[in-house]
C-alpha positions in Angstrom: -14.6 13.4 -0.7 -11.6 14.6 -2.8 -8.3 12.7 -2.9 -4.9 13.9 -4.0 -2.2 11.4 -4.4 1.5 12.3 -4.5 5.0 10.9 -4.0 5.6 8.9 -7.1 8.8 8.9 -9.0 11.7 7.0 -10.7 13.6 4.7 -8.4 16.0 1.8 -8.7 15.2 -1.8 -7.7 15.5 -2.2 -4.0 14.8 1.4 -3.2 12.0 2.8 -1.1 9.3 5.3 -1.8 6.4 6.8 0.2 3.1 7.8 -1.4 0.7 10.1 0.2 -3.0 10.6 -0.3 -4.5 13.8 1.1 -8.2 13.7 1.7 -10.6 16.6 1.9 -14.4 17.0 2.2 -16.6 14.7 4.2 -13.9 12.3 5.4 -16.0 11.5 8.4 -18.2 9.5 6.0 -15.3 7.3 4.9 -15.0 3.7 6.1 -11.9 2.6 4.2 -9.0 4.0 2.2 -7.3 1.9 -0.4 -4.4 2.0 -2.8 -4.7 0.4 -6.2 -2.2 0.3 -9.1 -2.5 0.0 -12.8 0.4 -1.2 -15.0 0.4 -0.4 -18.7 -2.0 -2.5 -20.6 -3.3 -4.2 -17.4 -6.3 -3.8 -15.1 -6.4 -1.7 -12.0 -5.6 -4.0 -9.0 -5.8 -3.8 -5.3 -2.6 -3.1 -3.3 -3.5 -2.2 0.3 -6.3 -0.8 2.4 -6.9 0.6 5.9 -10.0 1.5 7.8 -10.3 5.1 8.6 -11.3 4.2 12.1 -9.8 1.1 13.6 -6.7 -0.9 13.0 -7.2 -3.6 10.4 -5.0 -3.3 7.3 -5.2 -5.4 4.2 -2.6 -6.2 1.5 -2.3 -8.0 -1.8 -0.1 -11.0 -1.6 2.3 -9.4 -4.1 3.2 -6.6 -1.7 2.7 -8.1 1.8 5.9 -7.7 3.8 7.3 -5.0 1.5 4.6 -2.3 1.6 2.9 -0.7 4.6 -0.3 1.4 4.6 -0.9 3.8 7.4 -3.1 6.8 8.2 -2.9 10.1 10.0 -6.4 11.1 10.9 -5.4 14.5 12.2 -3.9 15.3 8.8 -6.6 13.5 6.8 -3.8 11.6 5.0 -3.1 8.0 4.1 0.4 6.8 3.3 1.8 3.8 1.4 5.4 3.0 2.4 6.9 0.9 -0.3 10.2 -0.9 0.4 12.3 -3.3 -1.6 10.7 -2.1 -4.8 10.8 -4.3 -7.9 10.4 -3.5 -11.6 7.1 -5.3 -11.5 5.8 -2.6 -9.0 6.0 -0.1 -11.9 2.5 1.3 -12.3 0.3 4.3 -11.8 -0.8 4.2 -8.1 -4.3 5.5 -7.2 -5.7 6.1 -3.8 -9.4 5.5 -3.3 -12.0 5.7 -0.5 -15.5 4.4 0.2 -18.1 4.9 2.9 -19.3 1.3 3.0 -17.2 -1.3 1.3 -14.7 -3.6 3.0 -13.7 -5.1 -0.3 -10.7 -5.3 -2.6 -12.4 -4.6 -5.9 -11.8 -1.2 -7.6 -15.5 -1.3 -8.6 -16.5 -1.0 -4.9 -14.7 2.3 -4.3 -16.6 5.5 -4.8 -13.9 8.2 -4.5 -10.6 8.3 -6.5 -7.5 10.4 -6.6 -5.8 11.3 -9.9 -2.9 8.7 -9.6 0.8 9.0 -9.3 3.4 7.2 -11.4 5.9 4.9 -9.8 8.7 3.6 -12.1 11.2 1.1 -10.8 14.1 0.7 -13.2 17.8 0.4 -13.2 
């Protein structure tokens, strides 16, 4: 499975941004898609996840209520709608996928995109 993340950019606090993750290859093998982020000098952390089949979505406490993850199976694409962005949301955002895990740890995900930079600054 290959993943291509896009949609990052420079925005002001309070703005919105939508990230996309286009998947190709054996997406039928995927159980879950996740978004992670890594701020400068910090570890990569979980942001949100959605099952490829089924409705459950999962969020980190820091983004719950502001971010929304969704998928379009027909387009093999997963989205991360980010609203009310804050400077602390600044990071490189990565999409990831895995055929088995239901977890939130980056170590549990097998497939990774290249990352897209989100900068929130006035």
